[in-house]
Structures are given as C-alpha cells and as structure tokens.
PDB file of N, CA and C in Angstrom:
ATOM      1  N   MET A  63      -3.570  14.919 -11.807  1.00 71.00           N
ATOM      2  CA  MET A  63      -2.824  13.700 -11.531  1.00 71.00           C
ATOM      3  C   MET A  63      -3.816  12.527 -11.529  1.00 71.00           C
ATOM      4  N   PRO A  64      -3.498  11.450 -12.251  1.00 77.00           N
ATOM      5  CA  PRO A  64      -4.392  10.293 -12.272  1.00 77.00           C
ATOM      6  C   PRO A  64      -4.586   9.705 -10.873  1.00 77.00           C
ATOM      7  N   GLU A  65      -5.765   9.121 -10.658  1.00 81.00           N
ATOM      8  CA  GLU A  65      -6.082   8.559  -9.342  1.00 81.00           C
ATOM      9  C   GLU A  65      -5.083   7.489  -8.925  1.00 81.00           C
ATOM     10  N   SER A  66      -4.605   6.689  -9.890  1.00 83.00           N
ATOM     11  CA  SER A  66      -3.641   5.641  -9.531  1.00 83.00           C
ATOM     12  C   SER A  66      -2.352   6.243  -8.974  1.00 83.00           C
ATOM     13  N   ASP A  67      -1.926   7.395  -9.509  1.00 89.00           N
ATOM     14  CA  ASP A  67      -0.729   8.054  -8.987  1.00 89.00           C
ATOM     15  C   ASP A  67      -0.942   8.516  -7.550  1.00 89.00           C
ATOM     16  N   VAL A  68      -2.114   9.057  -7.283  1.00 91.00           N
ATOM     17  CA  VAL A  68      -2.444   9.519  -5.927  1.00 91.00           C
ATOM     18  C   VAL A  68      -2.425   8.338  -4.962  1.00 91.00           C
ATOM     19  N   LEU A  69      -3.012   7.227  -5.372  1.00 93.00           N
ATOM     20  CA  LEU A  69      -3.045   6.037  -4.505  1.00 93.00           C
ATOM     21  C   LEU A  69      -1.647   5.466  -4.296  1.00 93.00           C
ATOM     22  N   ASN A  70      -0.858   5.380  -5.367  1.00 94.00           N
ATOM     23  CA  ASN A  70       0.507   4.856  -5.242  1.00 94.00           C
ATOM     24  C   ASN A  70       1.321   5.701  -4.272  1.00 94.00           C
ATOM     25  N   LYS A  71       1.186   7.017  -4.358  1.00 95.00           N
ATOM     26  CA  LYS A  71       1.930   7.913  -3.458  1.00 95.00           C
ATOM     27  C   LYS A  71       1.466   7.748  -2.012  1.00 95.00           C
ATOM     28  N   ALA A  72       0.151   7.634  -1.800  1.00 94.00           N
ATOM     29  CA  ALA A  72      -0.376   7.486  -0.436  1.00 94.00           C
ATOM     30  C   ALA A  72       0.089   6.174   0.196  1.00 94.00           C
ATOM     31  N   ILE A  73       0.006   5.091  -0.557  1.00 97.00           N
ATOM     32  CA  ILE A  73       0.455   3.795  -0.046  1.00 97.00           C
ATOM     33  C   ILE A  73       1.961   3.822   0.173  1.00 97.00           C
ATOM     34  N   GLY A  74       2.696   4.412  -0.753  1.00 97.00           N
ATOM     35  CA  GLY A  74       4.151   4.498  -0.624  1.00 97.00           C
ATOM     36  C   GLY A  74       4.579   5.260   0.616  1.00 97.00           C
ATOM     37  N   ARG A  75       3.888   6.366   0.908  1.00 96.00           N
ATOM     38  CA  ARG A  75       4.217   7.139   2.126  1.00 96.00           C
ATOM     39  C   ARG A  75       3.980   6.295   3.372  1.00 96.00           C
ATOM     40  N   ARG A  76       2.925   5.509   3.368  1.00 97.00           N
ATOM     41  CA  ARG A  76       2.632   4.653   4.531  1.00 97.00           C
ATOM     42  C   ARG A  76       3.679   3.555   4.681  1.00 97.00           C
ATOM     43  N   ILE A  77       4.129   3.005   3.568  1.00 98.00           N
ATOM     44  CA  ILE A  77       5.186   1.991   3.623  1.00 98.00           C
ATOM     45  C   ILE A  77       6.461   2.617   4.191  1.00 98.00           C
ATOM     46  N   ALA A  78       6.811   3.795   3.708  1.00 98.00           N
ATOM     47  CA  ALA A  78       8.020   4.477   4.195  1.00 98.00           C
ATOM     48  C   ALA A  78       7.931   4.738   5.696  1.00 98.00           C
ATOM     49  N   ALA A  79       6.776   5.213   6.165  1.00 97.00           N
ATOM     50  CA  ALA A  79       6.609   5.514   7.591  1.00 97.00           C
ATOM     51  C   ALA A  79       6.727   4.244   8.426  1.00 97.00           C
ATOM     52  N   ALA A  80       6.131   3.147   7.957  1.00 98.00           N
ATOM     53  CA  ALA A  80       6.197   1.884   8.701  1.00 98.00           C
ATOM     54  C   ALA A  80       7.623   1.344   8.727  1.00 98.00           C
ATOM     55  N   ARG A  81       8.313   1.445   7.600  1.00 98.00           N
ATOM     56  CA  ARG A  81       9.703   0.988   7.533  1.00 98.00           C
ATOM     57  C   ARG A  81      10.569   1.791   8.494  1.00 98.00           C
ATOM     58  N   GLN A  82      10.414   3.103   8.467  1.00 98.00           N
ATOM     59  CA  GLN A  82      11.205   3.972   9.338  1.00 98.00           C
ATOM     60  C   GLN A  82      10.891   3.716  10.811  1.00 98.00           C
ATOM     61  N   ALA A  83       9.628   3.456  11.129  1.00 97.00           N
ATOM     62  CA  ALA A  83       9.242   3.163  12.515  1.00 97.00           C
ATOM     63  C   ALA A  83       9.928   1.896  13.027  1.00 97.00           C
ATOM     64  N   ARG A  84      10.228   0.979  12.117  1.00 97.00           N
ATOM     65  CA  ARG A  84      10.938  -0.254  12.488  1.00 97.00           C
ATOM     66  C   ARG A  84      12.453  -0.058  12.489  1.00 97.00           C
ATOM     67  N   GLY A  85      12.905   1.142  12.112  1.00 98.00           N
ATOM     68  CA  GLY A  85      14.336   1.415  12.089  1.00 98.00           C
ATOM     69  C   GLY A  85      15.052   0.749  10.939  1.00 98.00           C
ATOM     70  N   MET A  86      14.337   0.479   9.853  1.00 98.00           N
ATOM     71  CA  MET A  86      14.916  -0.201   8.697  1.00 98.00           C
ATOM     72  C   MET A  86      15.276   0.796   7.603  1.00 98.00           C
ATOM     73  N   THR A  87      16.313   0.483   6.865  1.00 98.00           N
ATOM     74  CA  THR A  87      16.641   1.251   5.671  1.00 98.00           C
ATOM     75  C   THR A  87      15.872   0.650   4.493  1.00 98.00           C
ATOM     76  N   GLN A  88      15.858   1.379   3.390  1.00 98.00           N
ATOM     77  CA  GLN A  88      15.228   0.841   2.180  1.00 98.00           C
ATOM     78  C   GLN A  88      15.959  -0.416   1.719  1.00 98.00           C
ATOM     79  N   GLY A  89      17.271  -0.410   1.831  1.00 98.00           N
ATOM     80  CA  GLY A  89      18.054  -1.583   1.443  1.00 98.00           C
ATOM     81  C   GLY A  89      17.727  -2.803   2.288  1.00 98.00           C
ATOM     82  N   GLU A  90      17.564  -2.599   3.592  1.00 98.00           N
ATOM     83  CA  GLU A  90      17.225  -3.718   4.487  1.00 98.00           C
ATOM     84  C   GLU A  90      15.846  -4.286   4.167  1.00 98.00           C
ATOM     85  N   LEU A  91      14.899  -3.396   3.896  1.00 98.00           N
ATOM     86  CA  LEU A  91      13.564  -3.877   3.532  1.00 98.00           C
ATOM     87  C   LEU A  91      13.623  -4.657   2.221  1.00 98.00           C
ATOM     88  N   GLY A  92      14.345  -4.119   1.249  1.00 98.00           N
ATOM     89  CA  GLY A  92      14.479  -4.810  -0.036  1.00 98.00           C
ATOM     90  C   GLY A  92      15.086  -6.195   0.099  1.00 98.00           C
ATOM     91  N   LYS A  93      16.101  -6.326   0.944  1.00 98.00           N
ATOM     92  CA  LYS A  93      16.751  -7.625   1.158  1.00 98.00           C
ATOM     93  C   LYS A  93      15.855  -8.607   1.905  1.00 98.00           C
ATOM     94  N   ALA A  94      14.939  -8.093   2.730  1.00 98.00           N
ATOM     95  CA  ALA A  94      14.048  -8.960   3.505  1.00 98.00           C
ATOM     96  C   ALA A  94      12.926  -9.545   2.656  1.00 98.00           C
ATOM     97  N   LEU A  95      12.683  -8.958   1.489  1.00 98.00           N
ATOM     98  CA  LEU A  95      11.620  -9.462   0.614  1.00 98.00           C
ATOM     99  C   LEU A  95      12.073 -10.710  -0.124  1.00 98.00           C
ATOM    100  N   GLU A  96      11.106 -11.517  -0.546  1.00 96.00           N
ATOM    101  CA  GLU A  96      11.399 -12.745  -1.284  1.00 96.00           C
ATOM    102  C   GLU A  96      10.646 -12.729  -2.596  1.00 96.00           C
ATOM    103  N   PRO A  97      11.264 -12.614  -3.743  1.00 96.00           N
ATOM    104  CA  PRO A  97      12.703 -12.436  -3.894  1.00 96.00           C
ATOM    105  C   PRO A  97      13.125 -11.022  -3.509  1.00 96.00           C
ATOM    106  N   ALA A  98      14.381 -10.897  -3.133  1.00 97.00           N
ATOM    107  CA  ALA A  98      14.921  -9.609  -2.703  1.00 97.00           C
ATOM    108  C   ALA A  98      14.889  -8.615  -3.864  1.00 97.00           C
ATOM    109  N   VAL A  99      14.745  -7.339  -3.509  1.00 97.00           N
ATOM    110  CA  VAL A  99      14.797  -6.274  -4.510  1.00 97.00           C
ATOM    111  C   VAL A  99      15.824  -5.235  -4.067  1.00 97.00           C
ATOM    112  N   LYS A 100      16.266  -4.431  -5.005  1.00 97.00           N
ATOM    113  CA  LYS A 100      17.249  -3.388  -4.696  1.00 97.00           C
ATOM    114  C   LYS A 100      16.596  -2.215  -3.975  1.00 97.00           C
ATOM    115  N   LYS A 101      17.435  -1.442  -3.316  1.00 98.00           N
ATOM    116  CA  LYS A 101      16.990  -0.245  -2.601  1.00 98.00           C
ATOM    117  C   LYS A 101      16.181   0.666  -3.516  1.00 98.00           C
ATOM    118  N   GLN A 102      16.582   0.799  -4.766  1.00 98.00           N
ATOM    119  CA  GLN A 102      15.896   1.688  -5.704  1.00 98.00           C
ATOM    120  C   GLN A 102      14.448   1.256  -5.928  1.00 98.00           C
ATOM    121  N   ALA A 103      14.183  -0.047  -5.930  1.00 98.00           N
ATOM    122  CA  ALA A 103      12.814  -0.534  -6.104  1.00 98.00           C
ATOM    123  C   ALA A 103      11.940  -0.113  -4.922  1.00 98.00           C
ATOM    124  N   ILE A 104      12.493  -0.167  -3.714  1.00 98.00           N
ATOM    125  CA  ILE A 104      11.758   0.276  -2.529  1.00 98.00           C
ATOM    126  C   ILE A 104      11.543   1.782  -2.602  1.00 98.00           C
ATOM    127  N   SER A 105      12.549   2.513  -3.012  1.00 98.00           N
ATOM    128  CA  SER A 105      12.424   3.958  -3.162  1.00 98.00           C
ATOM    129  C   SER A 105      11.321   4.308  -4.152  1.00 98.00           C
ATOM    130  N   ASP A 106      11.296   3.609  -5.281  1.00 98.00           N
ATOM    131  CA  ASP A 106      10.267   3.865  -6.294  1.00 98.00           C
ATOM    132  C   ASP A 106       8.859   3.613  -5.743  1.00 98.00           C
ATOM    133  N   ILE A 107       8.701   2.568  -4.945  1.00 97.00           N
ATOM    134  CA  ILE A 107       7.395   2.283  -4.316  1.00 97.00           C
ATOM    135  C   ILE A 107       7.047   3.391  -3.329  1.00 97.00           C
ATOM    136  N   GLU A 108       8.005   3.770  -2.509  1.00 98.00           N
ATOM    137  CA  GLU A 108       7.734   4.753  -1.458  1.00 98.00           C
ATOM    138  C   GLU A 108       7.393   6.144  -1.995  1.00 98.00           C
ATOM    139  N   VAL A 109       7.953   6.523  -3.130  1.00 97.00           N
ATOM    140  CA  VAL A 109       7.622   7.834  -3.697  1.00 97.00           C
ATOM    141  C   VAL A 109       6.458   7.761  -4.671  1.00 97.00           C
ATOM    142  N   GLY A 110       5.987   6.550  -4.953  1.00 95.00           N
ATOM    143  CA  GLY A 110       4.804   6.391  -5.790  1.00 95.00           C
ATOM    144  C   GLY A 110       5.055   6.307  -7.270  1.00 95.00           C
ATOM    145  N   THR A 111       6.315   6.189  -7.691  1.00 96.00           N
ATOM    146  CA  THR A 111       6.585   6.046  -9.122  1.00 96.00           C
ATOM    147  C   THR A 111       6.426   4.605  -9.594  1.00 96.00           C
ATOM    148  N   ALA A 112       6.351   3.674  -8.652  1.00 96.00           N
ATOM    149  CA  ALA A 112       6.077   2.271  -8.964  1.00 96.00           C
ATOM    150  C   ALA A 112       4.954   1.799  -8.040  1.00 96.00           C
ATOM    151  N   ALA A 113       4.027   1.064  -8.607  1.00 96.00           N
ATOM    152  CA  ALA A 113       2.930   0.511  -7.814  1.00 96.00           C
ATOM    153  C   ALA A 113       3.412  -0.746  -7.097  1.00 96.00           C
ATOM    154  N   VAL A 114       2.928  -0.937  -5.888  1.00 96.00           N
ATOM    155  CA  VAL A 114       3.257  -2.150  -5.144  1.00 96.00           C
ATOM    156  C   VAL A 114       2.143  -3.168  -5.404  1.00 96.00           C
ATOM    157  N   THR A 115       2.540  -4.409  -5.661  1.00 96.00           N
ATOM    158  CA  THR A 115       1.542  -5.459  -5.882  1.00 96.00           C
ATOM    159  C   THR A 115       0.968  -5.915  -4.539  1.00 96.00           C
ATOM    160  N   VAL A 116      -0.178  -6.547  -4.590  1.00 95.00           N
ATOM    161  CA  VAL A 116      -0.794  -7.041  -3.351  1.00 95.00           C
ATOM    162  C   VAL A 116       0.100  -8.084  -2.675  1.00 95.00           C
ATOM    163  N   PRO A 117       0.642  -9.070  -3.405  1.00 96.00           N
ATOM    164  CA  PRO A 117       1.529 -10.028  -2.727  1.00 96.00           C
ATOM    165  C   PRO A 117       2.754  -9.356  -2.094  1.00 96.00           C
ATOM    166  N   ARG A 118       3.313  -8.358  -2.778  1.00 97.00           N
ATOM    167  CA  ARG A 118       4.473  -7.658  -2.236  1.00 97.00           C
ATOM    168  C   ARG A 118       4.067  -6.847  -1.005  1.00 97.00           C
ATOM    169  N   LEU A 119       2.897  -6.210  -1.061  1.00 97.00           N
ATOM    170  CA  LEU A 119       2.409  -5.444   0.089  1.00 97.00           C
ATOM    171  C   LEU A 119       2.168  -6.367   1.280  1.00 97.00           C
ATOM    172  N   ALA A 120       1.686  -7.572   1.030  1.00 97.00           N
ATOM    173  CA  ALA A 120       1.486  -8.542   2.111  1.00 97.00           C
ATOM    174  C   ALA A 120       2.821  -8.899   2.763  1.00 97.00           C
ATOM    175  N   GLN A 121       3.857  -9.071   1.958  1.00 98.00           N
ATOM    176  CA  GLN A 121       5.190  -9.352   2.510  1.00 98.00           C
ATOM    177  C   GLN A 121       5.687  -8.181   3.345  1.00 98.00           C
ATOM    178  N   ILE A 122       5.538  -6.979   2.797  1.00 98.00           N
ATOM    179  CA  ILE A 122       6.004  -5.789   3.505  1.00 98.00           C
ATOM    180  C   ILE A 122       5.286  -5.647   4.836  1.00 98.00           C
ATOM    181  N   SER A 123       3.974  -5.902   4.840  1.00 98.00           N
ATOM    182  CA  SER A 123       3.205  -5.749   6.078  1.00 98.00           C
ATOM    183  C   SER A 123       3.707  -6.702   7.160  1.00 98.00           C
ATOM    184  N   LYS A 124       4.090  -7.907   6.770  1.00 98.00           N
ATOM    185  CA  LYS A 124       4.638  -8.861   7.748  1.00 98.00           C
ATOM    186  C   LYS A 124       6.007  -8.407   8.250  1.00 98.00           C
ATOM    187  N   ILE A 125       6.826  -7.925   7.348  1.00 97.00           N
ATOM    188  CA  ILE A 125       8.183  -7.510   7.718  1.00 97.00           C
ATOM    189  C   ILE A 125       8.153  -6.319   8.676  1.00 97.00           C
ATOM    190  N   VAL A 126       7.282  -5.356   8.419  1.00 98.00           N
ATOM    191  CA  VAL A 126       7.228  -4.161   9.274  1.00 98.00           C
ATOM    192  C   VAL A 126       6.221  -4.318  10.413  1.00 98.00           C
ATOM    193  N   ASP A 127       5.604  -5.494  10.485  1.00 97.00           N
ATOM    194  CA  ASP A 127       4.687  -5.838  11.577  1.00 97.00           C
ATOM    195  C   ASP A 127       3.498  -4.861  11.672  1.00 97.00           C
ATOM    196  N   ARG A 128       2.877  -4.635  10.529  1.00 97.00           N
ATOM    197  CA  ARG A 128       1.665  -3.818  10.457  1.00 97.00           C
ATOM    198  C   ARG A 128       0.625  -4.591   9.670  1.00 97.00           C
ATOM    199  N   PRO A 129      -0.647  -4.478  10.025  1.00 97.00           N
ATOM    200  CA  PRO A 129      -1.668  -5.156   9.213  1.00 97.00           C
ATOM    201  C   PRO A 129      -1.735  -4.521   7.824  1.00 97.00           C
ATOM    202  N   ILE A 130      -2.025  -5.318   6.831  1.00 96.00           N
ATOM    203  CA  ILE A 130      -2.091  -4.804   5.465  1.00 96.00           C
ATOM    204  C   ILE A 130      -3.112  -3.672   5.346  1.00 96.00           C
ATOM    205  N   GLU A 131      -4.142  -3.717   6.170  1.00 95.00           N
ATOM    206  CA  GLU A 131      -5.169  -2.678   6.143  1.00 95.00           C
ATOM    207  C   GLU A 131      -4.594  -1.302   6.477  1.00 95.00           C
ATOM    208  N   ALA A 132      -3.528  -1.258   7.241  1.00 95.00           N
ATOM    209  CA  ALA A 132      -2.908   0.019   7.612  1.00 95.00           C
ATOM    210  C   ALA A 132      -2.394   0.772   6.386  1.00 95.00           C
ATOM    211  N   PHE A 133      -2.109   0.044   5.316  1.00 96.00           N
ATOM    212  CA  PHE A 133      -1.581   0.664   4.112  1.00 96.00           C
ATOM    213  C   PHE A 133      -2.676   1.071   3.128  1.00 96.00           C
ATOM    214  N   VAL A 134      -3.838   0.466   3.239  1.00 92.00           N
ATOM    215  CA  VAL A 134      -4.887   0.705   2.226  1.00 92.00           C
ATOM    216  C   VAL A 134      -6.175   1.291   2.782  1.00 92.00           C
ATOM    217  N   ARG A 135      -6.278   1.417   4.076  1.00 91.00           N
ATOM    218  CA  ARG A 135      -7.492   1.970   4.688  1.00 91.00           C
ATOM    219  C   ARG A 135      -7.527   3.483   4.503  1.00 91.00           C
ATOM    220  N   ASP A 136      -8.719   4.018   4.227  1.00 87.00           N
ATOM    221  CA  ASP A 136      -8.943   5.464   4.140  1.00 87.00           C
ATOM    222  C   ASP A 136      -8.000   6.160   3.159  1.00 87.00           C
ATOM    223  N   LEU A 137      -7.877   5.597   1.985  1.00 84.00           N
ATOM    224  CA  LEU A 137      -7.051   6.216   0.945  1.00 84.00           C
ATOM    225  C   LEU A 137      -7.803   7.361   0.280  1.00 84.00           C
ATOM    226  N   PRO A 138      -7.087   8.287  -0.324  1.00 79.00           N
ATOM    227  CA  PRO A 138      -7.763   9.365  -1.047  1.00 79.00           C
ATOM    228  C   PRO A 138      -8.703   8.779  -2.098  1.00 79.00           C
ATOM    229  N   GLY A 139      -9.915   9.288  -2.149  1.00 70.00           N
ATOM    230  CA  GLY A 139     -10.892   8.804  -3.120  1.00 70.00           C
ATOM    231  C   GLY A 139     -11.810   7.734  -2.584  1.00 70.00           C
ATOM    232  N   ASP A 140     -11.495   7.160  -1.387  1.00 65.00           N
ATOM    233  CA  ASP A 140     -12.411   6.195  -0.778  1.00 65.00           C
ATOM    234  C   ASP A 140     -13.731   6.877  -0.504  1.00 65.00           C
ATOM    235  N   ARG A 141     -14.811   6.155  -0.732  1.00 60.00           N
ATOM    236  CA  ARG A 141     -16.127   6.696  -0.412  1.00 60.00           C
ATOM    237  C   ARG A 141     -16.512   6.226   0.980  1.00 60.00           C
ATOM    238  N   PRO A 142     -17.076   7.095   1.786  1.00 58.00           N
ATOM    239  CA  PRO A 142     -17.457   6.683   3.136  1.00 58.00           C
ATOM    240  C   PRO A 142     -18.615   5.698   3.108  1.00 58.00           C
ATOM    241  N   ASP A 143     -18.718   4.945   4.163  1.00 53.00           N
ATOM    242  CA  ASP A 143     -19.819   4.003   4.337  1.00 53.00           C
ATOM    243  C   ASP A 143     -21.118   4.773   4.521  1.00 53.00           C
ATOM    244  N   VAL A 144     -22.111   4.434   3.747  1.00 53.00           N
ATOM    245  CA  VAL A 144     -23.411   5.090   3.887  1.00 53.00           C
ATOM    246  C   VAL A 144     -24.442   4.158   4.508  1.00 53.00           C
ATOM    247  N   SER A 145     -24.043   2.929   4.792  1.00 52.00           N
ATOM    248  CA  SER A 145     -24.980   1.953   5.337  1.00 52.00           C
ATOM    249  C   SER A 145     -25.016   1.975   6.855  1.00 52.00           C
ATOM    250  N   GLY A 146     -23.986   2.568   7.474  1.00 49.00           N
ATOM    251  CA  GLY A 146     -23.921   2.564   8.922  1.00 49.00           C
ATOM    252  C   GLY A 146     -23.340   1.280   9.483  1.00 49.00           C
ATOM    253  N   GLU A 147     -22.844   0.394   8.617  1.00 52.00           N
ATOM    254  CA  GLU A 147     -22.310  -0.889   9.066  1.00 52.00           C
ATOM    255  C   GLU A 147     -20.802  -0.859   9.288  1.00 52.00           C
ATOM    256  N   GLY A 148     -20.173   0.293   9.067  1.00 50.00           N
ATOM    257  CA  GLY A 148     -18.751   0.414   9.343  1.00 50.00           C
ATOM    258  C   GLY A 148     -17.839  -0.116   8.267  1.00 50.00           C
ATOM    259  N   VAL A 149     -18.333  -0.331   7.066  1.00 47.00           N
ATOM    260  CA  VAL A 149     -17.486  -0.750   5.958  1.00 47.00           C
ATOM    261  C   VAL A 149     -17.669   0.241   4.828  1.00 47.00           C
ATOM    262  N   HIS A 150     -16.715   0.243   3.917  1.00 47.00           N
ATOM    263  CA  HIS A 150     -16.830   1.150   2.784  1.00 47.00           C
ATOM    264  C   HIS A 150     -17.967   0.708   1.876  1.00 47.00           C
ATOM    265  N   GLU A 151     -18.572   1.671   1.257  1.00 46.00           N
ATOM    266  CA  GLU A 151     -19.648   1.398   0.318  1.00 46.00           C
ATOM    267  C   GLU A 151     -19.114   0.520  -0.806  1.00 46.00           C
ATOM    268  N   LYS A 152     -19.878  -0.480  -1.201  1.00 46.00           N
ATOM    269  CA  LYS A 152     -19.453  -1.360  -2.278  1.00 46.00           C
ATOM    270  C   LYS A 152     -19.614  -0.661  -3.616  1.00 46.00           C
ATOM    271  N   ALA A 153     -18.718  -1.000  -4.522  1.00 47.00           N
ATOM    272  CA  ALA A 153     -18.802  -0.443  -5.864  1.00 47.00           C
ATOM    273  C   ALA A 153     -20.059  -0.982  -6.540  1.00 47.00           C
ATOM    274  N   PRO A 154     -20.676  -0.204  -7.396  1.00 46.00           N
ATOM    275  CA  PRO A 154     -21.884  -0.682  -8.061  1.00 46.00           C
ATOM    276  C   PRO A 154     -21.562  -1.858  -8.983  1.00 46.00           C
ATOM    277  N   VAL A 155     -22.498  -2.765  -9.113  1.00 48.00           N
ATOM    278  CA  VAL A 155     -22.353  -3.913  -9.995  1.00 48.00           C
ATOM    279  C   VAL A 155     -22.968  -3.531 -11.321  1.00 48.00           C
ATOM    280  N   LEU A 156     -22.204  -3.751 -12.378  1.00 53.00           N
ATOM    281  CA  LEU A 156     -22.716  -3.449 -13.709  1.00 53.00           C
ATOM    282  C   LEU A 156     -23.532  -4.617 -14.214  1.00 53.00           C
ATOM    283  N   SER A 157     -24.698  -4.315 -14.742  1.00 52.00           N
ATOM    284  CA  SER A 157     -25.538  -5.380 -15.277  1.00 52.00           C
ATOM    285  C   SER A 157     -25.235  -5.564 -16.755  1.00 52.00           C
ATOM    286  N   GLU A 158     -25.446  -6.766 -17.236  1.00 51.00           N
ATOM    287  CA  GLU A 158     -25.212  -7.022 -18.639  1.00 51.00           C
ATOM    288  C   GLU A 158     -26.387  -6.497 -19.449  1.00 51.00           C
ATOM    289  N   PRO A 159     -26.120  -6.026 -20.679  1.00 50.00           N
ATOM    290  CA  PRO A 159     -27.209  -5.493 -21.506  1.00 50.00           C
ATOM    291  C   PRO A 159     -28.197  -6.550 -21.941  1.00 50.00           C
TER     292      PRO A 159
END
C-alpha cells in the first residue's frame, strides 16, 4: 500500500474519532464546513479514499475542537527525533548539482 494511502487512512480515522467524540454525524460535520460538503465526502476522508487538504483539516480541527496536531502527530512513517529536542527529525535538504 502506498505511503499516502496509509497516511490518509490514519488521518481519516482520527477525524472520525474526533467527530464521534463531539457527537456529530458525518452529515453534520459536512454541513459545518465552508463550503459545505456532502456526507459522502466526509466518509471518503474518514476511510482514507480521499485526502483531506490542510485548509479543510484546519476547519475540521476547529469544528471538533481539537488542535490540528492531533490529526498529524505521530503518523505511520514518522521518524523519531534524534536530536533530543523533542521535534521530529527534519527531512534532508537536497543540494543543487
């Protein structure tokens, strides 16, 4: 399974859990977004068949009252911090030839 599919599914599961914790249906969450989306669009995000954009994730985080980091922290494939500073290791910078 491609890494993007794994990430989409992990983020989608977290969105579903946060929505359910707020007692919201997929339809209610979809209607609360600007612009509103149908229940099926929320379902597709939650099962990982559609990727959620950063602006949309920011809206969702406000609606379900969770920090955006709750959806993207410690995702599968994240590399642990090796510096001891408590942040994820930065991706290497490619130098120009």
